[in-house]
XYZ file of C-alpha atoms in Angstrom:
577
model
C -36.075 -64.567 44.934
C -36.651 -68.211 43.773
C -37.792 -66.654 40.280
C -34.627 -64.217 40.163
C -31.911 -66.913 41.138
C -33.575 -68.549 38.018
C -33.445 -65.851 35.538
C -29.971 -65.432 36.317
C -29.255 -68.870 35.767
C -30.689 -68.560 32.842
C -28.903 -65.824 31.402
C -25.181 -67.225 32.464
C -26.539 -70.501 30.942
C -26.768 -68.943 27.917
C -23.796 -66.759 28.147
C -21.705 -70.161 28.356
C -22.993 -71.945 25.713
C -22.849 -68.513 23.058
C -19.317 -67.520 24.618
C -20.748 -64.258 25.004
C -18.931 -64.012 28.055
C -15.879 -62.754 25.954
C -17.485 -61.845 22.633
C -20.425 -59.843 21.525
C -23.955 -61.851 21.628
C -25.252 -61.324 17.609
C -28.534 -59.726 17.318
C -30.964 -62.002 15.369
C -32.522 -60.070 12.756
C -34.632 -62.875 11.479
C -38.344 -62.475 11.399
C -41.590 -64.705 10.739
C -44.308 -63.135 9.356
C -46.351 -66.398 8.288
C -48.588 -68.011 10.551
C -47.234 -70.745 11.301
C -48.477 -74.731 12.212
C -46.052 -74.893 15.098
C -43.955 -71.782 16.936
C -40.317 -71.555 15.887
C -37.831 -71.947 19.025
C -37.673 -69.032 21.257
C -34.846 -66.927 19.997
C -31.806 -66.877 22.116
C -33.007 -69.909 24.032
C -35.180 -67.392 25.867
C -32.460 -64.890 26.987
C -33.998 -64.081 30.863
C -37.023 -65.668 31.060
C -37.222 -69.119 32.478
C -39.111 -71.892 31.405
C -39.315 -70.044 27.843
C -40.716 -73.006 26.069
C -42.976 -73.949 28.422
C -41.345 -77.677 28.773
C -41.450 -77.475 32.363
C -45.040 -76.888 32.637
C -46.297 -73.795 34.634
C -42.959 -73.071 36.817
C -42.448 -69.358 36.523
C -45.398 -68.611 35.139
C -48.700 -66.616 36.451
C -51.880 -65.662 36.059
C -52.236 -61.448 35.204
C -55.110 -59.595 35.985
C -58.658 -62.551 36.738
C -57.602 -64.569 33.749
C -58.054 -68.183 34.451
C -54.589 -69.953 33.077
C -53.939 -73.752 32.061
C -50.983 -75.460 30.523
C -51.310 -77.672 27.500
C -49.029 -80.288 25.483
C -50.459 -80.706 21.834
C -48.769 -82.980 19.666
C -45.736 -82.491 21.880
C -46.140 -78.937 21.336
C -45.995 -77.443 25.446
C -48.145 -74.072 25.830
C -49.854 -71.704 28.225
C -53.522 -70.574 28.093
C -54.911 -67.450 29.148
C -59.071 -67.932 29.507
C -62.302 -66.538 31.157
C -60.793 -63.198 30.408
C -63.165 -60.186 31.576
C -60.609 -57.151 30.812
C -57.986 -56.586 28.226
C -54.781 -57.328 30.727
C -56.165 -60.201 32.094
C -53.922 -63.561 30.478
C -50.315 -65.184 31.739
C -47.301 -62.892 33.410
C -42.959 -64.087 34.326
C -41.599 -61.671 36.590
C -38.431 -60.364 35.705
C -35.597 -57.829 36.239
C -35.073 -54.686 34.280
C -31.999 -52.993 33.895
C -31.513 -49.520 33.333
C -29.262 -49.133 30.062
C -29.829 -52.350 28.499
C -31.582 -52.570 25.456
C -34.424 -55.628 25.471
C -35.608 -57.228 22.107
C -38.423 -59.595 22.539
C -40.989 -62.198 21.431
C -43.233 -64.510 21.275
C -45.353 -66.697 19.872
C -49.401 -66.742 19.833
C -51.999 -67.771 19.490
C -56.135 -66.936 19.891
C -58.899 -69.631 19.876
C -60.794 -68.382 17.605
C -60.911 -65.989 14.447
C -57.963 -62.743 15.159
C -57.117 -60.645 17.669
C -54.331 -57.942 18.230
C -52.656 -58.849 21.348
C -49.862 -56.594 22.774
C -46.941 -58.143 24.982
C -46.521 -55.312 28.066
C -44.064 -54.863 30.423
C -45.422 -53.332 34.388
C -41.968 -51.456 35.619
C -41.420 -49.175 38.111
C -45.181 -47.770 37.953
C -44.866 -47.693 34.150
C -46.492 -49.841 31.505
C -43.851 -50.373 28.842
C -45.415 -51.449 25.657
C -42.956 -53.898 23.741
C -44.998 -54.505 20.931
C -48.184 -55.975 19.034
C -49.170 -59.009 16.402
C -52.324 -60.182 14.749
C -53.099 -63.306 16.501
C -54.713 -66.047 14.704
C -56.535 -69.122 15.152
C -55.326 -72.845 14.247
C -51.771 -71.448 13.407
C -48.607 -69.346 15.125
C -47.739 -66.289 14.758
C -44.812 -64.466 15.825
C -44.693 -61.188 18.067
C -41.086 -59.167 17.938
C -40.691 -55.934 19.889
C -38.254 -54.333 22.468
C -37.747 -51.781 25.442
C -35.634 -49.949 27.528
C -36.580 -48.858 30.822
C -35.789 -45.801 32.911
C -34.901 -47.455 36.379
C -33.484 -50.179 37.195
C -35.979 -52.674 39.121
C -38.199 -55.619 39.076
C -40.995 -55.902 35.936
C -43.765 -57.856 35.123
C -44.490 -59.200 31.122
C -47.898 -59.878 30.817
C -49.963 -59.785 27.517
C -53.000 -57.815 26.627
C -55.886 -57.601 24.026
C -58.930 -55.570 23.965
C -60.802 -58.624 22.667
C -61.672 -60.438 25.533
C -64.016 -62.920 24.126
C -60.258 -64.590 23.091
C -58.001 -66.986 24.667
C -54.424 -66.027 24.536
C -52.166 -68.795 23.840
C -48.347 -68.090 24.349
C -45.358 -70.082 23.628
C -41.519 -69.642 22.736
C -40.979 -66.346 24.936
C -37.251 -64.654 25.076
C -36.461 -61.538 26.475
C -32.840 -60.361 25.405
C -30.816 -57.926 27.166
C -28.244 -56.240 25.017
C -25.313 -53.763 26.726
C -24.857 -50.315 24.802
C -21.745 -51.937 23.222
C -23.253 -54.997 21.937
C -25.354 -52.893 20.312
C -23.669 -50.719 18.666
C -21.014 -53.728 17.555
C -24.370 -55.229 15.602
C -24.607 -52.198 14.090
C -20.888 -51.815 13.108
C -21.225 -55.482 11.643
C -24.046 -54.986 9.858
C -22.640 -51.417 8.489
C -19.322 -53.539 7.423
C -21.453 -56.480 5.960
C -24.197 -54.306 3.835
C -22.508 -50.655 3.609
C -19.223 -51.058 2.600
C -16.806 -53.347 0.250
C -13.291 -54.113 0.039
C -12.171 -52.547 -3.302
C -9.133 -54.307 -4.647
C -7.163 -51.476 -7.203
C -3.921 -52.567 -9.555
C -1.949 -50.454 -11.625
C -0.486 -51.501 -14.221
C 1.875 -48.965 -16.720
C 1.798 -48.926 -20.211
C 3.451 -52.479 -20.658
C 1.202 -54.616 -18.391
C 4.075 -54.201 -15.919
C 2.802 -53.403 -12.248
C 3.689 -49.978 -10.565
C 5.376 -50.358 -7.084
C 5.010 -47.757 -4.774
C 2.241 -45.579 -6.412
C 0.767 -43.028 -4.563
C -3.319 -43.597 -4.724
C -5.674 -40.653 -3.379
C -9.162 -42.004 -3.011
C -11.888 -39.137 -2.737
C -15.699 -40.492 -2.611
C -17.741 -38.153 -4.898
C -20.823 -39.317 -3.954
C -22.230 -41.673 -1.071
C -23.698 -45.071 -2.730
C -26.529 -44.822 0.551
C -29.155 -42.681 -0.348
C -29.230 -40.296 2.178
C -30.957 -36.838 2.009
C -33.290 -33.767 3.297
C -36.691 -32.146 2.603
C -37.309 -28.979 0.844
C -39.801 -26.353 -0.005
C -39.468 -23.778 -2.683
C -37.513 -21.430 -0.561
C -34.270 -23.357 -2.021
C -34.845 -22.081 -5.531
C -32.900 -18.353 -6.002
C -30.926 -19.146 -2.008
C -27.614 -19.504 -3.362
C -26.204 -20.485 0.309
C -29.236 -22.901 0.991
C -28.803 -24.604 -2.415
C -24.670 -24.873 -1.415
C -25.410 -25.842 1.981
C -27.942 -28.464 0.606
C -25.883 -30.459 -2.324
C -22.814 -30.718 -0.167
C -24.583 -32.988 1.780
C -27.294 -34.801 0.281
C -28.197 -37.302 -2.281
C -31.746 -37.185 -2.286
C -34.965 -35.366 -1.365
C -38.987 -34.817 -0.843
C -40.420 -31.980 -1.881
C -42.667 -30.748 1.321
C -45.501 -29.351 -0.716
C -45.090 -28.499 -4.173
C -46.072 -31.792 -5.169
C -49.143 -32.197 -3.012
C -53.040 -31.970 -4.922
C -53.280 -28.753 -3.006
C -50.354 -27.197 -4.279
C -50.699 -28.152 -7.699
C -54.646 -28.516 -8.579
C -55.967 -25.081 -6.236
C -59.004 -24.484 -8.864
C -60.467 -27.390 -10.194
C -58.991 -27.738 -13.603
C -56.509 -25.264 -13.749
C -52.854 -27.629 -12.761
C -49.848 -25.403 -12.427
C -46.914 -27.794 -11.630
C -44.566 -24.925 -12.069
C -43.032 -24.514 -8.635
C -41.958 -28.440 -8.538
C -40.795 -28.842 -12.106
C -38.261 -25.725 -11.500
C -37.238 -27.663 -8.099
C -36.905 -30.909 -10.003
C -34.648 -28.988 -12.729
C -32.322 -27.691 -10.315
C -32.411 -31.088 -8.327
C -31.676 -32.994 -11.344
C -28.546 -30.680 -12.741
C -26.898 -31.058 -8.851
C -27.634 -35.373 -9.195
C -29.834 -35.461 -6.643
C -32.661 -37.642 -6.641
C -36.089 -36.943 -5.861
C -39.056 -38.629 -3.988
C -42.705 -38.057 -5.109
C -44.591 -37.001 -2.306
C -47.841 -37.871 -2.353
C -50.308 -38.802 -4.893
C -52.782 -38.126 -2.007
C -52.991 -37.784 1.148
C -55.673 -39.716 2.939
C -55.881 -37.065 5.700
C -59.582 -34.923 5.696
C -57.497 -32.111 6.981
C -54.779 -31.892 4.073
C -57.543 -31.966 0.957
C -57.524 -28.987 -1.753
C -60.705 -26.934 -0.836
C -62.950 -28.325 -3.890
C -62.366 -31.599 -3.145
C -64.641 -31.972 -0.292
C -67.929 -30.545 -2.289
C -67.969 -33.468 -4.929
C -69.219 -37.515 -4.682
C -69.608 -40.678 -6.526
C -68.708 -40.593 -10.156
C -67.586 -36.645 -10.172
C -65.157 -37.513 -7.324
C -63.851 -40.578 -8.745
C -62.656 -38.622 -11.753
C -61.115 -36.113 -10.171
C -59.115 -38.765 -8.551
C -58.233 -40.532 -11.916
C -57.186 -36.983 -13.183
C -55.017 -36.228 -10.480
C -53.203 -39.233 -10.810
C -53.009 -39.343 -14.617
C -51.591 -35.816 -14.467
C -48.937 -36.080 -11.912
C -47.850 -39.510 -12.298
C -48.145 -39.067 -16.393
C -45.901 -36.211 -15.454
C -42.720 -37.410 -13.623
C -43.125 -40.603 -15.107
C -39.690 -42.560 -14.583
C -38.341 -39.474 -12.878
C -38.047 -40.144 -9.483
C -37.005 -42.308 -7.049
C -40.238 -43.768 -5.593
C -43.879 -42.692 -4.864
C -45.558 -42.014 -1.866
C -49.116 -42.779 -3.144
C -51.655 -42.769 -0.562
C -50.170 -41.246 2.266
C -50.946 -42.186 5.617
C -53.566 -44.250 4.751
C -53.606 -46.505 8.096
C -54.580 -43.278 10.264
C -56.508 -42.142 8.170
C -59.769 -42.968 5.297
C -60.670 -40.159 3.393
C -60.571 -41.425 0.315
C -62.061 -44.507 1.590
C -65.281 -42.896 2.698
C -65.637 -41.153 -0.887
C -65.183 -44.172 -2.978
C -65.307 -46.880 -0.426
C -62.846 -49.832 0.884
C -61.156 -50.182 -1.895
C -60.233 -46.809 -2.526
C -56.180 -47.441 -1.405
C -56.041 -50.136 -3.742
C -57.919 -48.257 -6.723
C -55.510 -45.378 -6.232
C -52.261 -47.702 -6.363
C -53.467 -49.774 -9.722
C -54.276 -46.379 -11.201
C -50.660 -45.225 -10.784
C -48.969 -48.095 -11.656
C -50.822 -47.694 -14.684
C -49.280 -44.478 -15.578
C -45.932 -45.020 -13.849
C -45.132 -48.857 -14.186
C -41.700 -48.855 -13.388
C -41.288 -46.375 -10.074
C -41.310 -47.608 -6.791
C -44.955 -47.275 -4.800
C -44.621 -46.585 -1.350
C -46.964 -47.034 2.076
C -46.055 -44.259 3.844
C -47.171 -43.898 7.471
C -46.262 -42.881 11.185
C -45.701 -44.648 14.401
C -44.759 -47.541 12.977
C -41.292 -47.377 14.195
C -41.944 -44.399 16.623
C -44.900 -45.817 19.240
C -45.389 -49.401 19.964
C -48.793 -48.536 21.280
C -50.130 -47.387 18.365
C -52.395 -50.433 17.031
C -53.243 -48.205 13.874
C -50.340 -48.336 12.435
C -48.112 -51.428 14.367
C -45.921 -53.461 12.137
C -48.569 -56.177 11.968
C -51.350 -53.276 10.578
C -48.887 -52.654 8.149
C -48.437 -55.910 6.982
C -51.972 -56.031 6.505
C -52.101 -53.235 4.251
C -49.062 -54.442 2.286
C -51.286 -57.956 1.805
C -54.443 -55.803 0.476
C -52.164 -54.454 -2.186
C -49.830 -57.208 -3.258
C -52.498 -58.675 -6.045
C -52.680 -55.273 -7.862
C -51.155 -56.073 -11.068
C -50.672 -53.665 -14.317
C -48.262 -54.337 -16.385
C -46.382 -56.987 -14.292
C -45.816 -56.623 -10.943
C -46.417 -53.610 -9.220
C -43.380 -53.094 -6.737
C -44.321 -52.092 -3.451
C -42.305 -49.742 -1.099
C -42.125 -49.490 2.621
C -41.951 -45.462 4.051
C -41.673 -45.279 7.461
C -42.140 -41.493 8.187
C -40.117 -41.839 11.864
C -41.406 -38.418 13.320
C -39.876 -39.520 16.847
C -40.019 -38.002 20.203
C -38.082 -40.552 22.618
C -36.783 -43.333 20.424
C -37.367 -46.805 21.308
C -34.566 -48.005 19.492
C -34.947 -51.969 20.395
C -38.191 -51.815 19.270
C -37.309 -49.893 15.814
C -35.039 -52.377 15.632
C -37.853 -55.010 15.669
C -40.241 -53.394 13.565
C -37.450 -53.209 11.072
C -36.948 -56.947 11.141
C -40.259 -57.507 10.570
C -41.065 -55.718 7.891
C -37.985 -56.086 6.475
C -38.985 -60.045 6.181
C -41.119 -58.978 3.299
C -38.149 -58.722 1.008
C -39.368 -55.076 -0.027
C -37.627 -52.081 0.329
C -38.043 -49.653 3.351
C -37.159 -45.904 3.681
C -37.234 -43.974 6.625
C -38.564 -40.880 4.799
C -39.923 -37.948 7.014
C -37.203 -38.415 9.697
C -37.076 -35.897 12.430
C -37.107 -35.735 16.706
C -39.706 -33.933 18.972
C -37.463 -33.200 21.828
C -35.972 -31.143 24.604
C -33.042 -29.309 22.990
C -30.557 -30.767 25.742
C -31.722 -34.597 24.041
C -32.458 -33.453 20.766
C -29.426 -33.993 18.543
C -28.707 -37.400 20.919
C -32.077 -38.848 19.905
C -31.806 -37.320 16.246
C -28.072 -39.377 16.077
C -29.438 -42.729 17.558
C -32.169 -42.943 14.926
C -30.232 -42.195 12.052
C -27.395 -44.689 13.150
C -30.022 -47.104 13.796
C -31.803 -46.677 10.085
C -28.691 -46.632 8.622
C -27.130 -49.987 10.466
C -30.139 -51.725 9.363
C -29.520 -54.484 6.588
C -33.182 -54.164 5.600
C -33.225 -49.821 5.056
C -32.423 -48.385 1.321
C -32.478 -44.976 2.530
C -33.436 -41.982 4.450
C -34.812 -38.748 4.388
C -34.547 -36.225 7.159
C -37.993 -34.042 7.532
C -35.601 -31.083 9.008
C -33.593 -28.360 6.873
C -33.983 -24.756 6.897
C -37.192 -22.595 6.875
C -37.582 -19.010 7.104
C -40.966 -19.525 8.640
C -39.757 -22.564 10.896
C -39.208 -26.124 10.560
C -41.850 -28.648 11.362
C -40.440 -30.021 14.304
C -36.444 -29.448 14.228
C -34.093 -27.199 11.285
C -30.738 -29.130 10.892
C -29.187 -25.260 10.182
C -30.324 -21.031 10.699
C -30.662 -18.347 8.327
C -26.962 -18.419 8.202
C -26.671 -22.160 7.177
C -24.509 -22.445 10.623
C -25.390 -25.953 11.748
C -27.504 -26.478 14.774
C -26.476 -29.362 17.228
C -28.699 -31.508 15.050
C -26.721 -30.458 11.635
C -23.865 -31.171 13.233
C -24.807 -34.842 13.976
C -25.812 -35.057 9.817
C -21.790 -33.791 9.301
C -20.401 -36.268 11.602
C -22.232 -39.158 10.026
C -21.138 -38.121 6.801
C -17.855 -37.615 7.448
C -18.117 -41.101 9.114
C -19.985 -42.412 5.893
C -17.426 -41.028 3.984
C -19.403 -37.535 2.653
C -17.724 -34.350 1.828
C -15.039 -36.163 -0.266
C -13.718 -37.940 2.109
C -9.943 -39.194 1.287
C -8.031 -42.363 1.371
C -4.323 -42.940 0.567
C -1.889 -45.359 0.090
C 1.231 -47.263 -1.658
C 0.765 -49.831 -4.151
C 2.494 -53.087 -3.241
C 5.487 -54.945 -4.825
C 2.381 -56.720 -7.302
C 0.980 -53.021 -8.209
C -1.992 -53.672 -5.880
C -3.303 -51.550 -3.311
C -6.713 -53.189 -1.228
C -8.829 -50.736 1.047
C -12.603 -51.126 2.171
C -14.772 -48.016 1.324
C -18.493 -47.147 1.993
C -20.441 -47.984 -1.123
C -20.371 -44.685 -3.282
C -18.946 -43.185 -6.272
C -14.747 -42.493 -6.497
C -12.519 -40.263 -7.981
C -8.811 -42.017 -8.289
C -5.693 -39.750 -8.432
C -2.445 -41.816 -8.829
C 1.048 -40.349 -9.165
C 4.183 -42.464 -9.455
C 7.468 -40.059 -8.514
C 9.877 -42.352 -10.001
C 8.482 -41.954 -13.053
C 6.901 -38.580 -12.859
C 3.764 -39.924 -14.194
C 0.002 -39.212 -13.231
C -3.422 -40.615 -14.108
C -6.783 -39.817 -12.861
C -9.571 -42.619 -12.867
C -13.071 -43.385 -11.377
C -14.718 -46.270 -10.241
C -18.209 -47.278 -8.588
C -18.688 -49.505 -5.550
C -21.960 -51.054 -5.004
C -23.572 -53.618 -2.726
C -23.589 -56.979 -4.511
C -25.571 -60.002 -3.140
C -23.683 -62.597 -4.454
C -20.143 -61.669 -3.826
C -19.916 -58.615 -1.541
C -17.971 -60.547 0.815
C -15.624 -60.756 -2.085
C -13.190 -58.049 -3.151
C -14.613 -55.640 -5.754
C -11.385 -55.641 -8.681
C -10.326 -52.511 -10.394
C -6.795 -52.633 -12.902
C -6.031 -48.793 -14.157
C -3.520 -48.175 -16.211
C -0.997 -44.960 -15.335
């Protein structure tokens, strides 16, 4: 009870000294992904948990599992130590209180005695373990942990932290735990959408003498949305009138499913036939919508063409070298980004045939042939399962690190795909993951997005992840992994046979609509100065004006794009009528 009455404390604490009482508490999307001499402050002063910093010594904190804990002040530096631990779980715990429909972010900062460690920070609810997130913890330096969770009941909870290395001490500092209501949340995402989606655009009209036009009647129509936003296909699109309608009313960009892949293009050794995806990349290119390369390979055993598997050393190193010669030789400068060695955190294929190296090989030999496109990680459960060490944010990071010297001429430039094949969204911790990564300054894609659900949850689930990616001031685009198939979609089809929507096609046309899609309109009146000020998603417009005193009409277009050095500024336009 003591432990409660200080958590709540706490938390109206901080709520008086934010104000947060009467507006919403920001959401810090800042991010440290250096190890650092000395832990940062805990963010939000430590939301909930009490004694964050670990200034007042061991008061509300505990012992988890048989671990042997003892608190130490180093160089004024205040921290607890987990020790003599015999199982994974065993290290330091603060109870706390969990409420259903909040959204948690969290972190930490840690620490392990000696050489690294992954250690997860877990939450023990209701019966459940709640896995909030993971870091590589070093030795002699900080580094930070970020995560979230929701729960399903309301009810007390335990953090604790865990690492399957138990030869390591856990050292832990600079804890928060941040509740968020449903409306704070979604008013970070409506600020961030405002601050990194859309711009004020600032139009004048002038007539023939420099004079300005009062009372002009504008009509704003967006032609195309400035986000890139799109769908995957397969070949079924080409000669399906109604799927290829249904399809560039909506999006911007795609990934072919297959007709890029070795084992669609390369079946008999030798013999290439790139037919299917240069007719696809035609009719993509005539309708202005871009396209992502997907893959260069694929480092799944399973997903290999047949002859693949037969060859070794030198013989299979060329093949490799030919199939990226050919294919990235091929589209060279064409698309919008590469996914190069696909899933290659899960999974070592190529690895095992060439050895360690192999990832990094593959990525120099296409930025050899294709300098100037956009390589991309690309990889699953990233965002989707916080208990997936494979592929964690932290893993990821890793990988990035392994291929940040490969150099060809100049700098390679490195993409982020997150492939976001969710079930039930964690969307505090996606939120996290995206912070961290996004602290790498490169740009991320969710690119094979798509929900595993009950149909009753489905489209909910399929809506939160998309506003999510979308609100997020570090994501450059998206690509839904759900469309139409005659044969069936891989987890969920956005539309039937009919190219009726299903409930998860509907979501895409509400977000579009709110994004401004399917030409969405804006009017107005010029002003007594000829100027008329609005603020528009970033996109391409279409400008009617028509001045009925006059009887005069003009058409126009302009662009509005994110700029980082004045998009808090008014973007200018002067047309003439």
């Amino acid at each position: 009870m003591k432990r409660l009455l200080l958590q709540m404390l706490a938390l109206w604490s901080f709520s008086l000294s934010t104000g947060c009482g009467s507006t919403s508490l920001p959401y810090d999307y800042s991010a440290t992904i250096k190890c650092l001499d000395k832990p940062l402050k805990p963010q939000y002063n430590g939301g909930i948990i009490v004694n964050p910093d670990l200034r007042d010594g061991p008061q509300a904190w505990l012992p988890f599992g048989n671990a042997k804990i003892e608190f130490k002040d180093i160089g004024h530096d205040k921290f607890v130590v987990a020790r003599e631990r015999k199982q994974p779980h065993d290290s330091v715990s603060q109870k706390v209180h969990l409420e259903k429909g909040r959204l948690y972010t969290f972190s930490a900062w840690l620490q392990v005695n000696t050489g690294k460690a992954p250690v997860s920070a877990v939450f023990k609810t209701n019966g459940e373990y709640k896995h909030a997130g993971s870091v590589i913890a070093e030795s002699k330096c900080w580094s930070m942990l970020k995560g979230g969770l929701t729960v399903d009941e309301s009810g007390p909870g335990e953090l604790y932290f865990e690492s399957n290395d138990t030869s390591v001490e856990i050292w832990v500092d600079s804890v928060s735990l941040q509740p968020f209501t449903q409306e704070e949340w979604k008013s970070h995402q409506d600020h961030s959408i405002h601050k990194e989606r859309k711009r004020t655009a600032r139009i004048r009209i002038l007539n023939s003498k420099g004079e300005p036009v009062q009372k002009a009647s504008l009509s704003i129509e967006q032609r195309k949305l400035g986000f890139p936003f799109g769908c995957e296909v397969e070949k079924n699109i080409l000669g399906n009138h109604a799927y290829q309608n249904w399809f560039t009313k909506r999006f911007t960009v795609t990934t072919f499913a297959n007709e890029m892949k070795w084992y669609s293009t390369e079946v008999v050794r030798g013999k290439e036939d790139y037919s299917t995806a240069d007719k696809m990349l035609r009719f993509f290119k005539k309708h202005g919508v871009a396209v992502r390369g997907h893959n260069i390979v694929w480092n799944d055993p399973k997903f290999q063409t047949k002859w693949l598997d037969s060859l070794s050393g030198r013989d299979f190193y060329n093949a490799v070298k030919q199939r990226v010669s050919s294919v990235a030789s091929r589209y060279k400068g064409q698309l919008e980004g590469w996914d190069v060695v696909n899933e290659n955190l899960h999974f070592s294929y190529f690895e095992k045939k060439m050895g360690p190296k192999a990832s990094y090989n593959i990525f120099k030999m296409t930025q050899a042939f294709d300098p100037t496109t956009t390589k991309f990680i690309n990889e699953y459960n990233t965002l989707e399962e916080p208990r997936d060490s494979d592929s964690s944010p932290a893993k990821y990071l890793q990988k990035l690190r392994e291929l940040k010297p490969v150099v060809v001429r100049g700098n390679i430039s490195l993409g982020i795909g997150l492939e976001s094949h969710f079930k039930t969204p964690n969307i505090p911790f996606m939120r996290s993951a995206l912070d961290i990564l996004g602290a790498t300054g490169l740009p991320i894609w969710l690119t094979e997005v798509d929900v595993e659900a009950p149909k009753n949850v489905q489209a909910k689930y399929y809506e939160q992840v998309l506003r999510e990616g979308h609100a997020h001031p570090r994501v450059k685009g998206i690509v839904t992994w759900a469309g139409y198939s005659p044969a069936g979609c891989y987890r969920m089809c956005l539309t039937d046979g009919n190219f009726k929507n299903l409930p998860t096609g509907a979501v895409v046309d509400k977000l579009l609509h709110e994004w401004g899609g399917f030409r969405g309109k804006t009017k107005g009146l010029t002003d007594a100065d000829g100027f008329f000020e609005t603020t528009l998603f970033h996109g391409d417009y279409d400008l009617k004006i028509d001045n009925p005193l006059t009887n005069s009409k003009a058409s126009h277009s302009f662009k509005l794009v994110y700029d980082v050095s004045s998009n808090t500024q008014p973007s200018s336009f002067v047309f003439r009528l």
